[in-house]
Amino acid sequence: MSVELGHFALILAFSLALVQAFFGLAGSYRKLDNWMAASCSAVAGQLVFTLFAFACLTAAFLRNDFSVLYVANNSNTELPMFYRFAAVWGAHEGSLLLWLLILSAWSAAVALFNRTMSPEFTGKVLGVLGLISAGFSLFIITTSNPFERLLPAALQGADLNPLLQDPALAAHPPMLYTGYVGLAVPFACAVAALLEGKLDAAWARWVRPWATMSWLFLTLGISLGSFWAYYELGWGGWWFWDPVENASFMPWLMCTALIHSLAVTEKRGLFKSWTVLLAIFGFSLSLLGTFLVRSGVLVSVHAFASDPSRGLFILIFLTLCIGGALTLYGWRAERLKSGAGFAVVSRESFLLFNNVLLVVAAGLILLGTLYPLFVDALNLGKISVGPPYFSVVFLIPMLPLVLLLAVGMHAGWKQARFTSIRQPLVITLIVAMLFAAAMTVLIFNRFSLLCFVGLLAGGWVLLSSLIEPFQRLRAGHSLSRGIVAMSLAHFGVGVFMLGVTTVSTYTIEKDVSLNKGQSTEIAGYQFTLTKTEPVSGPNYEAVEGTVRVTRDGQEVAVLHPQKRIYRVRTSPMTEAGIDAHWQRDLFVALGDELGNGVWSLRVQYKPLVRFIWLGTVIMALGGIVGVTDRRYRARAAVQQDQAQPVPARS
Amino acid sequence: MTPRRRRMLFVGLILLAVSSAAAFLLTALNGNVQYNIVPSDVFAGKAPKDRTFRLGGMVEQGSVKREPGSLQIQFDITDYAHEVTVRYSGVLPDLFREGQGVVVRGKLVKATNDMKDGQRLMIAEEVLAKHDENYMPPNVAESLKKTHDTRRMQETAVTSQPPVNN
């Protein structure tokens, strides 16, 4: 019964989304306060009904209701309770429902925190969000209904994909989707600004926290996904340039560009139409990502259920969204004139470089991701663009970006003079150089130019981000949240760079075959396979190896890699044994039994690999500090006297 | 800076970015595009001679050979029309087994003496199997369709069903 109620609630949510869209947009044009208020109520209703639908689906999972097709396909009575809960978004239909739930939560947040903006503007924003919401709920109802019945009911479910049976499933998709869908808010604001033909500092100040929020969720979501892949699927890899990864990474790049461009728009009233364009592209790319992932046009390790009708629906939706927004942009962008000018050497131009480079990076990744599709469509053969392409083309815009960042974050607005900062910048550069040289030559004993440059850039950004807080504190000034946020985020970039550079240059990997008692050695560590024994988990059987790691005769760790066979799907899974340490990970994965009790093993030494995720967490921390800045909570009355752009001179 | 000069700077920057991007792109794409080849292409002479490429197909039933205790493994990849023998040394992916769709990255080499006449040999650097029991490389499925063998068509129908799950 509750399943039908859930379905019904979903249809109600769809109707309310239409109500929200109509009253929001029409109300703001006709300036009818009660219509706009109706739009807000529709948002609340939509959230309640989507939440209810979601709860119904969750209940079906917890009860093992195999008369629901989606549950029968993705659950099993043996599945532990925790995974039954997370399995709700373990596959296509449920994850789209999560998408919708998150969108309605964001819409509700917009309806709640709109005090500083005019009701007309809020009405338009809610109207646009309502349209997106209506489109998505229609998509779920017509092509991917999670409440579809399976009659007669299955006696037992097909189980959740073993690959997904990991605690990270509970956090990674919701986090990533929150970021993905959060980009709908800046998108809606950009469209609303185009409709109003007005974009001022107050607009930018209002949009900034929304963009930063989705950026920080995207950052954490992607990072968590990468970490998950590292210990679960990747045999020690942490990024594969898989289409699905790219689908999340491109919006991240756009969003990063957007939050920087928004800063210029707020402080200086510049880059207005560019900001709007970035907001449109950001959300478009997250829709495109959904399309690529869901339609199955691209083959990826994420092996999603593919269904052409789903793909077609999203493609049409995508065309309407992007096409509509860009048409509106072409028609109205003229009105968003930017006034003031700036010198060649100024924070504005550094941020311009930042934006251009980030967008170029996103474009290159987009090209690599879609290239196989084009080639196939033109009948030129089936190709795949491999990681080598992405690693090369991604570095080209990124290295200059990071080097410019080290200097750019100290540039002043309008015209930058580096008089007070020149000395610390040079000192930090020299220190970073010495550090990079020491790392490559002394510690790892193998010089590589690319690695040297990477370490230099990472080290420089890391140190450079500390200059400003350090100088301020020494002069007895307090630190504003803005500065702490910026310094933290950029410090995180530095940490990330150090991790990526080191791990990609100095990883040592070896496939070996070991019998009990035999050992192998990498990077000075001795790995000995002491035993293999069968163990069993709640819904799987496994062989567990015990690998003793020693260095100079001293025991470092005892690792327990497993080879699991899940009972229902009978697919084997590798659980790596990892010894984590701040400066290196030792990674052991059990391969197959090769006969005569000999096992194949992959052993890896991964220096500084933890810095990758540590860096992203620090970046996200910077985002959190930025979002909680009190400036953004200022009431309408306060904002009047602030940072109005210099009048137009053109 | 006047708006006019600023606009010029802006346009110049974008031109610079786009042209350098295009230049790098072409070189990068040229070197890194991997053609997905099936065994029939190898026999039709369409496979690259001296560089690595990706060969897709199903692992032939009963073709996997391994000396007990050794990392060295040999198996045949088939698209049900032709087979290519593959040799690999290393850890195999979880889902590698006979009858499973795999993609192998490697180079064609001269057949060794112990092999039959006309047999082709690839030394693999990497073996990928998809995390999905029903996976079949798309062009294998296509090449299967072309063979018009009803028995095999049925097999395709079974094996190329879309996965139920992500």
PDB file of N, CA and C in Angstrom, chain A residues 123-203:
ATOM      1  N   GLY A 123      10.739  34.977  -6.644  1.00  0.00           N
ATOM      2  CA  GLY A 123       9.680  34.316  -7.415  1.00  0.00           C
ATOM      3  C   GLY A 123      10.238  33.709  -8.691  1.00  0.00           C
ATOM      4  N   LYS A 124      11.098  34.475  -9.383  1.00  0.00           N
ATOM      5  CA  LYS A 124      11.667  33.963 -10.640  1.00  0.00           C
ATOM      6  C   LYS A 124      12.583  32.766 -10.374  1.00  0.00           C
ATOM      7  N   VAL A 125      13.411  32.905  -9.328  1.00  0.00           N
ATOM      8  CA  VAL A 125      14.328  31.799  -9.018  1.00  0.00           C
ATOM      9  C   VAL A 125      13.529  30.527  -8.721  1.00  0.00           C
ATOM     10  N   LEU A 126      12.501  30.684  -7.863  1.00  0.00           N
ATOM     11  CA  LEU A 126      11.697  29.510  -7.518  1.00  0.00           C
ATOM     12  C   LEU A 126      10.968  28.983  -8.744  1.00  0.00           C
ATOM     13  N   GLY A 127      10.548  29.894  -9.611  1.00  0.00           N
ATOM     14  CA  GLY A 127       9.877  29.472 -10.843  1.00  0.00           C
ATOM     15  C   GLY A 127      10.786  28.584 -11.689  1.00  0.00           C
ATOM     16  N   VAL A 128      12.022  29.040 -11.881  1.00  0.00           N
ATOM     17  CA  VAL A 128      12.961  28.264 -12.700  1.00  0.00           C
ATOM     18  C   VAL A 128      13.251  26.917 -12.041  1.00  0.00           C
ATOM     19  N   LEU A 129      13.478  26.948 -10.708  1.00  0.00           N
ATOM     20  CA  LEU A 129      13.733  25.687  -9.996  1.00  0.00           C
ATOM     21  C   LEU A 129      12.530  24.759 -10.130  1.00  0.00           C
ATOM     22  N   GLY A 130      11.320  25.352 -10.112  1.00  0.00           N
ATOM     23  CA  GLY A 130      10.107  24.549 -10.267  1.00  0.00           C
ATOM     24  C   GLY A 130      10.076  23.855 -11.616  1.00  0.00           C
ATOM     25  N   LEU A 131      10.503  24.581 -12.667  1.00  0.00           N
ATOM     26  CA  LEU A 131      10.518  23.974 -14.006  1.00  0.00           C
ATOM     27  C   LEU A 131      11.478  22.787 -14.046  1.00  0.00           C
ATOM     28  N   ILE A 132      12.660  22.984 -13.461  1.00  0.00           N
ATOM     29  CA  ILE A 132      13.642  21.885 -13.458  1.00  0.00           C
ATOM     30  C   ILE A 132      13.075  20.688 -12.698  1.00  0.00           C
ATOM     31  N   SER A 133      12.491  21.005 -11.553  1.00  0.00           N
ATOM     32  CA  SER A 133      11.926  19.964 -10.708  1.00  0.00           C
ATOM     33  C   SER A 133      10.810  19.216 -11.438  1.00  0.00           C
ATOM     34  N   ALA A 134       9.961  19.969 -12.139  1.00  0.00           N
ATOM     35  CA  ALA A 134       8.869  19.339 -12.884  1.00  0.00           C
ATOM     36  C   ALA A 134       9.437  18.414 -13.952  1.00  0.00           C
ATOM     37  N   GLY A 135      10.451  18.893 -14.665  1.00  0.00           N
ATOM     38  CA  GLY A 135      11.066  18.078 -15.701  1.00  0.00           C
ATOM     39  C   GLY A 135      11.614  16.782 -15.133  1.00  0.00           C
ATOM     40  N   PHE A 136      12.293  16.895 -13.999  1.00  0.00           N
ATOM     41  CA  PHE A 136      12.890  15.692 -13.441  1.00  0.00           C
ATOM     42  C   PHE A 136      11.865  14.738 -12.870  1.00  0.00           C
ATOM     43  N   SER A 137      10.839  15.294 -12.200  1.00  0.00           N
ATOM     44  CA  SER A 137       9.853  14.349 -11.653  1.00  0.00           C
ATOM     45  C   SER A 137       9.088  13.669 -12.782  1.00  0.00           C
ATOM     46  N   LEU A 138       8.852  14.402 -13.869  1.00  0.00           N
ATOM     47  CA  LEU A 138       8.192  13.777 -15.018  1.00  0.00           C
ATOM     48  C   LEU A 138       9.065  12.648 -15.565  1.00  0.00           C
ATOM     49  N   PHE A 139      10.364  12.917 -15.595  1.00  0.00           N
ATOM     50  CA  PHE A 139      11.316  11.913 -16.065  1.00  0.00           C
ATOM     51  C   PHE A 139      11.228  10.641 -15.218  1.00  0.00           C
ATOM     52  N   ILE A 140      11.186  10.850 -13.904  1.00  0.00           N
ATOM     53  CA  ILE A 140      11.120   9.676 -13.014  1.00  0.00           C
ATOM     54  C   ILE A 140       9.801   8.934 -13.211  1.00  0.00           C
ATOM     55  N   ILE A 141       8.709   9.691 -13.250  1.00  0.00           N
ATOM     56  CA  ILE A 141       7.396   9.039 -13.338  1.00  0.00           C
ATOM     57  C   ILE A 141       7.244   8.274 -14.648  1.00  0.00           C
ATOM     58  N   THR A 142       7.715   8.862 -15.737  1.00  0.00           N
ATOM     59  CA  THR A 142       7.459   8.224 -17.028  1.00  0.00           C
ATOM     60  C   THR A 142       8.490   7.168 -17.410  1.00  0.00           C
ATOM     61  N   THR A 143       9.761   7.396 -17.081  1.00  0.00           N
ATOM     62  CA  THR A 143      10.750   6.437 -17.585  1.00  0.00           C
ATOM     63  C   THR A 143      11.445   5.622 -16.502  1.00  0.00           C
ATOM     64  N   SER A 144      11.434   6.080 -15.277  1.00  0.00           N
ATOM     65  CA  SER A 144      12.209   5.357 -14.265  1.00  0.00           C
ATOM     66  C   SER A 144      11.470   5.327 -12.946  1.00  0.00           C
ATOM     67  N   ASN A 145      10.301   4.742 -12.954  1.00  0.00           N
ATOM     68  CA  ASN A 145       9.501   4.722 -11.747  1.00  0.00           C
ATOM     69  C   ASN A 145      10.035   3.697 -10.744  1.00  0.00           C
ATOM     70  N   PRO A 146      10.504   4.162  -9.588  1.00  0.00           N
ATOM     71  CA  PRO A 146      11.038   3.209  -8.614  1.00  0.00           C
ATOM     72  C   PRO A 146       9.940   2.380  -7.931  1.00  0.00           C
ATOM     73  N   PHE A 147       8.677   2.807  -8.103  1.00  0.00           N
ATOM     74  CA  PHE A 147       7.591   2.121  -7.386  1.00  0.00           C
ATOM     75  C   PHE A 147       6.912   1.057  -8.239  1.00  0.00           C
ATOM     76  N   GLU A 148       7.513   0.752  -9.379  1.00  0.00           N
ATOM     77  CA  GLU A 148       6.893  -0.231 -10.251  1.00  0.00           C
ATOM     78  C   GLU A 148       6.793  -1.580  -9.537  1.00  0.00           C
ATOM     79  N   ARG A 149       5.588  -2.208  -9.657  1.00  0.00           N
ATOM     80  CA  ARG A 149       5.356  -3.487  -8.987  1.00  0.00           C
ATOM     81  C   ARG A 149       5.894  -4.651  -9.797  1.00  0.00           C
ATOM     82  N   LEU A 150       6.242  -5.684  -9.088  1.00  0.00           N
ATOM     83  CA  LEU A 150       6.646  -6.921  -9.734  1.00  0.00           C
ATOM     84  C   LEU A 150       5.665  -7.973  -9.250  1.00  0.00           C
ATOM     85  N   LEU A 151       4.724  -8.357 -10.114  1.00  0.00           N
ATOM     86  CA  LEU A 151       3.699  -9.307  -9.696  1.00  0.00           C
ATOM     87  C   LEU A 151       3.738 -10.531 -10.597  1.00  0.00           C
ATOM     88  N   PRO A 152       3.794 -11.720 -10.065  1.00  0.00           N
ATOM     89  CA  PRO A 152       3.867 -12.019  -8.630  1.00  0.00           C
ATOM     90  C   PRO A 152       5.224 -11.625  -8.051  1.00  0.00           C
ATOM     91  N   ALA A 153       5.243 -11.372  -6.770  1.00  0.00           N
ATOM     92  CA  ALA A 153       6.463 -10.882  -6.135  1.00  0.00           C
ATOM     93  C   ALA A 153       7.576 -11.914  -6.211  1.00  0.00           C
ATOM     94  N   ALA A 154       8.811 -11.432  -6.269  1.00  0.00           N
ATOM     95  CA  ALA A 154       9.946 -12.353  -6.241  1.00  0.00           C
ATOM     96  C   ALA A 154      10.098 -12.904  -4.834  1.00  0.00           C
ATOM     97  N   LEU A 155      10.553 -14.159  -4.746  1.00  0.00           N
ATOM     98  CA  LEU A 155      10.735 -14.748  -3.419  1.00  0.00           C
ATOM     99  C   LEU A 155      11.989 -14.191  -2.761  1.00  0.00           C
ATOM    100  N   GLN A 156      12.964 -13.895  -3.609  1.00  0.00           N
ATOM    101  CA  GLN A 156      14.226 -13.405  -3.085  1.00  0.00           C
ATOM    102  C   GLN A 156      14.747 -12.330  -4.045  1.00  0.00           C
ATOM    103  N   GLY A 157      15.467 -11.366  -3.493  1.00  0.00           N
ATOM    104  CA  GLY A 157      15.961 -10.289  -4.332  1.00  0.00           C
ATOM    105  C   GLY A 157      17.275 -10.635  -4.995  1.00  0.00           C
ATOM    106  N   ALA A 158      17.614  -9.876  -6.042  1.00  0.00           N
ATOM    107  CA  ALA A 158      18.844 -10.147  -6.801  1.00  0.00           C
ATOM    108  C   ALA A 158      20.083  -9.585  -6.128  1.00  0.00           C
ATOM    109  N   ASP A 159      19.897  -8.924  -5.003  1.00  0.00           N
ATOM    110  CA  ASP A 159      20.974  -8.373  -4.192  1.00  0.00           C
ATOM    111  C   ASP A 159      21.584  -7.097  -4.775  1.00  0.00           C
ATOM    112  N   LEU A 160      22.114  -6.328  -3.879  1.00  0.00           N
ATOM    113  CA  LEU A 160      22.810  -5.105  -4.266  1.00  0.00           C
ATOM    114  C   LEU A 160      24.156  -5.494  -4.870  1.00  0.00           C
ATOM    115  N   ASN A 161      24.525  -4.803  -5.938  1.00  0.00           N
ATOM    116  CA  ASN A 161      25.823  -5.032  -6.556  1.00  0.00           C
ATOM    117  C   ASN A 161      26.920  -5.046  -5.467  1.00  0.00           C
ATOM    118  N   PRO A 162      27.681  -6.142  -5.374  1.00  0.00           N
ATOM    119  CA  PRO A 162      28.685  -6.256  -4.305  1.00  0.00           C
ATOM    120  C   PRO A 162      29.653  -5.078  -4.265  1.00  0.00           C
ATOM    121  N   LEU A 163      29.904  -4.535  -5.450  1.00  0.00           N
ATOM    122  CA  LEU A 163      30.818  -3.406  -5.541  1.00  0.00           C
ATOM    123  C   LEU A 163      30.326  -2.248  -4.686  1.00  0.00           C
ATOM    124  N   LEU A 164      28.997  -2.152  -4.553  1.00  0.00           N
ATOM    125  CA  LEU A 164      28.428  -1.022  -3.822  1.00  0.00           C
ATOM    126  C   LEU A 164      28.274  -1.308  -2.341  1.00  0.00           C
ATOM    127  N   GLN A 165      28.577  -2.552  -1.940  1.00  0.00           N
ATOM    128  CA  GLN A 165      28.372  -2.870  -0.533  1.00  0.00           C
ATOM    129  C   GLN A 165      29.543  -2.384   0.291  1.00  0.00           C
ATOM    130  N   ASP A 166      29.533  -1.101   0.515  1.00  0.00           N
ATOM    131  CA  ASP A 166      30.611  -0.456   1.233  1.00  0.00           C
ATOM    132  C   ASP A 166      30.024   0.754   1.952  1.00  0.00           C
ATOM    133  N   PRO A 167      30.529   1.062   3.146  1.00  0.00           N
ATOM    134  CA  PRO A 167      29.967   2.212   3.863  1.00  0.00           C
ATOM    135  C   PRO A 167      29.945   3.491   3.029  1.00  0.00           C
ATOM    136  N   ALA A 168      30.885   3.629   2.091  1.00  0.00           N
ATOM    137  CA  ALA A 168      30.941   4.861   1.306  1.00  0.00           C
ATOM    138  C   ALA A 168      29.678   5.078   0.475  1.00  0.00           C
ATOM    139  N   LEU A 169      28.951   3.997   0.190  1.00  0.00           N
ATOM    140  CA  LEU A 169      27.718   4.149  -0.586  1.00  0.00           C
ATOM    141  C   LEU A 169      26.731   5.036   0.161  1.00  0.00           C
ATOM    142  N   ALA A 170      26.805   5.022   1.491  1.00  0.00           N
ATOM    143  CA  ALA A 170      25.872   5.834   2.260  1.00  0.00           C
ATOM    144  C   ALA A 170      26.166   7.317   2.095  1.00  0.00           C
ATOM    145  N   ALA A 171      27.429   7.661   1.855  1.00  0.00           N
ATOM    146  CA  ALA A 171      27.790   9.078   1.849  1.00  0.00           C
ATOM    147  C   ALA A 171      28.106   9.641   0.475  1.00  0.00           C
ATOM    148  N   HIS A 172      28.750   8.847  -0.381  1.00  0.00           N
ATOM    149  CA  HIS A 172      29.249   9.396  -1.646  1.00  0.00           C
ATOM    150  C   HIS A 172      28.147   9.915  -2.569  1.00  0.00           C
ATOM    151  N   PRO A 173      27.121   9.102  -2.914  1.00  0.00           N
ATOM    152  CA  PRO A 173      26.117   9.641  -3.832  1.00  0.00           C
ATOM    153  C   PRO A 173      25.337  10.847  -3.282  1.00  0.00           C
ATOM    154  N   PRO A 174      24.874  10.805  -2.012  1.00  0.00           N
ATOM    155  CA  PRO A 174      24.150  11.984  -1.529  1.00  0.00           C
ATOM    156  C   PRO A 174      25.011  13.250  -1.558  1.00  0.00           C
ATOM    157  N   MET A 175      26.284  13.085  -1.191  1.00  0.00           N
ATOM    158  CA  MET A 175      27.171  14.241  -1.158  1.00  0.00           C
ATOM    159  C   MET A 175      27.377  14.809  -2.557  1.00  0.00           C
ATOM    160  N   LEU A 176      27.656  13.909  -3.491  1.00  0.00           N
ATOM    161  CA  LEU A 176      27.917  14.334  -4.861  1.00  0.00           C
ATOM    162  C   LEU A 176      26.669  14.968  -5.462  1.00  0.00           C
ATOM    163  N   TYR A 177      25.524  14.355  -5.215  1.00  0.00           N
ATOM    164  CA  TYR A 177      24.284  14.880  -5.788  1.00  0.00           C
ATOM    165  C   TYR A 177      23.951  16.235  -5.198  1.00  0.00           C
ATOM    166  N   THR A 178      24.241  16.403  -3.901  1.00  0.00           N
ATOM    167  CA  THR A 178      23.965  17.698  -3.290  1.00  0.00           C
ATOM    168  C   THR A 178      24.745  18.778  -4.036  1.00  0.00           C
ATOM    169  N   GLY A 179      25.978  18.453  -4.392  1.00  0.00           N
ATOM    170  CA  GLY A 179      26.771  19.410  -5.140  1.00  0.00           C
ATOM    171  C   GLY A 179      26.260  19.610  -6.555  1.00  0.00           C
ATOM    172  N   TYR A 180      26.026  18.502  -7.246  1.00  0.00           N
ATOM    173  CA  TYR A 180      25.500  18.518  -8.614  1.00  0.00           C
ATOM    174  C   TYR A 180      24.245  19.379  -8.719  1.00  0.00           C
ATOM    175  N   VAL A 181      23.274  19.028  -7.856  1.00  0.00           N
ATOM    176  CA  VAL A 181      21.966  19.641  -7.937  1.00  0.00           C
ATOM    177  C   VAL A 181      22.018  21.065  -7.404  1.00  0.00           C
ATOM    178  N   GLY A 182      22.953  21.293  -6.459  1.00  0.00           N
ATOM    179  CA  GLY A 182      23.092  22.632  -5.912  1.00  0.00           C
ATOM    180  C   GLY A 182      23.402  23.654  -6.985  1.00  0.00           C
ATOM    181  N   LEU A 183      24.033  23.213  -8.073  1.00  0.00           N
ATOM    182  CA  LEU A 183      24.351  24.128  -9.164  1.00  0.00           C
ATOM    183  C   LEU A 183      23.090  24.660  -9.835  1.00  0.00           C
ATOM    184  N   ALA A 184      21.961  24.002  -9.569  1.00  0.00           N
ATOM    185  CA  ALA A 184      20.693  24.501 -10.110  1.00  0.00           C
ATOM    186  C   ALA A 184      20.356  25.869  -9.531  1.00  0.00           C
ATOM    187  N   VAL A 185      20.816  26.139  -8.294  1.00  0.00           N
ATOM    188  CA  VAL A 185      20.476  27.425  -7.673  1.00  0.00           C
ATOM    189  C   VAL A 185      21.185  28.594  -8.372  1.00  0.00           C
ATOM    190  N   PRO A 186      22.520  28.553  -8.529  1.00  0.00           N
ATOM    191  CA  PRO A 186      23.147  29.635  -9.302  1.00  0.00           C
ATOM    192  C   PRO A 186      22.581  29.724 -10.723  1.00  0.00           C
ATOM    193  N   PHE A 187      22.262  28.576 -11.308  1.00  0.00           N
ATOM    194  CA  PHE A 187      21.666  28.572 -12.650  1.00  0.00           C
ATOM    195  C   PHE A 187      20.353  29.345 -12.626  1.00  0.00           C
ATOM    196  N   ALA A 188      19.482  29.013 -11.668  1.00  0.00           N
ATOM    197  CA  ALA A 188      18.187  29.683 -11.584  1.00  0.00           C
ATOM    198  C   ALA A 188      18.375  31.178 -11.320  1.00  0.00           C
ATOM    199  N   CYS A 189      19.367  31.509 -10.478  1.00  0.00           N
ATOM    200  CA  CYS A 189      19.629  32.927 -10.194  1.00  0.00           C
ATOM    201  C   CYS A 189      20.109  33.650 -11.447  1.00  0.00           C
ATOM    202  N   ALA A 190      20.945  32.968 -12.231  1.00  0.00           N
ATOM    203  CA  ALA A 190      21.449  33.585 -13.454  1.00  0.00           C
ATOM    204  C   ALA A 190      20.293  33.832 -14.412  1.00  0.00           C
ATOM    205  N   VAL A 191      19.413  32.845 -14.556  1.00  0.00           N
ATOM    206  CA  VAL A 191      18.271  33.009 -15.457  1.00  0.00           C
ATOM    207  C   VAL A 191      17.372  34.134 -14.942  1.00  0.00           C
ATOM    208  N   ALA A 192      17.170  34.169 -13.616  1.00  0.00           N
ATOM    209  CA  ALA A 192      16.337  35.227 -13.051  1.00  0.00           C
ATOM    210  C   ALA A 192      16.952  36.596 -13.313  1.00  0.00           C
ATOM    211  N   ALA A 193      18.287  36.691 -13.178  1.00  0.00           N
ATOM    212  CA  ALA A 193      18.954  37.972 -13.432  1.00  0.00           C
ATOM    213  C   ALA A 193      18.790  38.380 -14.889  1.00  0.00           C
ATOM    214  N   LEU A 194      18.861  37.405 -15.794  1.00  0.00           N
ATOM    215  CA  LEU A 194      18.677  37.714 -17.218  1.00  0.00           C
ATOM    216  C   LEU A 194      17.248  38.177 -17.470  1.00  0.00           C
ATOM    217  N   LEU A 195      16.293  37.512 -16.819  1.00  0.00           N
ATOM    218  CA  LEU A 195      14.891  37.893 -17.014  1.00  0.00           C
ATOM    219  C   LEU A 195      14.657  39.310 -16.507  1.00  0.00           C
ATOM    220  N   GLU A 196      15.300  39.642 -15.367  1.00  0.00           N
ATOM    221  CA  GLU A 196      15.115  40.977 -14.812  1.00  0.00           C
ATOM    222  C   GLU A 196      15.972  42.000 -15.540  1.00  0.00           C
ATOM    223  N   GLY A 197      16.985  41.528 -16.242  1.00  0.00           N
ATOM    224  CA  GLY A 197      17.889  42.444 -16.930  1.00  0.00           C
ATOM    225  C   GLY A 197      18.720  43.244 -15.936  1.00  0.00           C
ATOM    226  N   LYS A 198      18.876  42.724 -14.738  1.00  0.00           N
ATOM    227  CA  LYS A 198      19.586  43.475 -13.704  1.00  0.00           C
ATOM    228  C   LYS A 198      20.474  42.524 -12.919  1.00  0.00           C
ATOM    229  N   LEU A 199      21.720  42.932 -12.747  1.00  0.00           N
ATOM    230  CA  LEU A 199      22.637  42.093 -11.990  1.00  0.00           C
ATOM    231  C   LEU A 199      23.570  43.018 -11.223  1.00  0.00           C
ATOM    232  N   ASP A 200      23.416  43.084  -9.917  1.00  0.00           N
ATOM    233  CA  ASP A 200      24.250  44.009  -9.146  1.00  0.00           C
ATOM    234  C   ASP A 200      25.060  43.274  -8.084  1.00  0.00           C
ATOM    235  N   ALA A 201      25.769  44.056  -7.286  1.00  0.00           N
ATOM    236  CA  ALA A 201      26.633  43.451  -6.264  1.00  0.00           C
ATOM    237  C   ALA A 201      25.814  42.627  -5.280  1.00  0.00           C
ATOM    238  N   ALA A 202      24.592  43.092  -4.984  1.00  0.00           N
ATOM    239  CA  ALA A 202      23.752  42.352  -4.036  1.00  0.00           C
ATOM    240  C   ALA A 202      23.430  40.971  -4.600  1.00  0.00           C
ATOM    241  N   TRP A 203      23.180  40.911  -5.906  1.00  0.00           N
ATOM    242  CA  TRP A 203      22.910  39.626  -6.552  1.00  0.00           C
ATOM    243  C   TRP A 203      24.087  38.686  -6.358  1.00  0.00           C
TER     244      TRP A 203
END
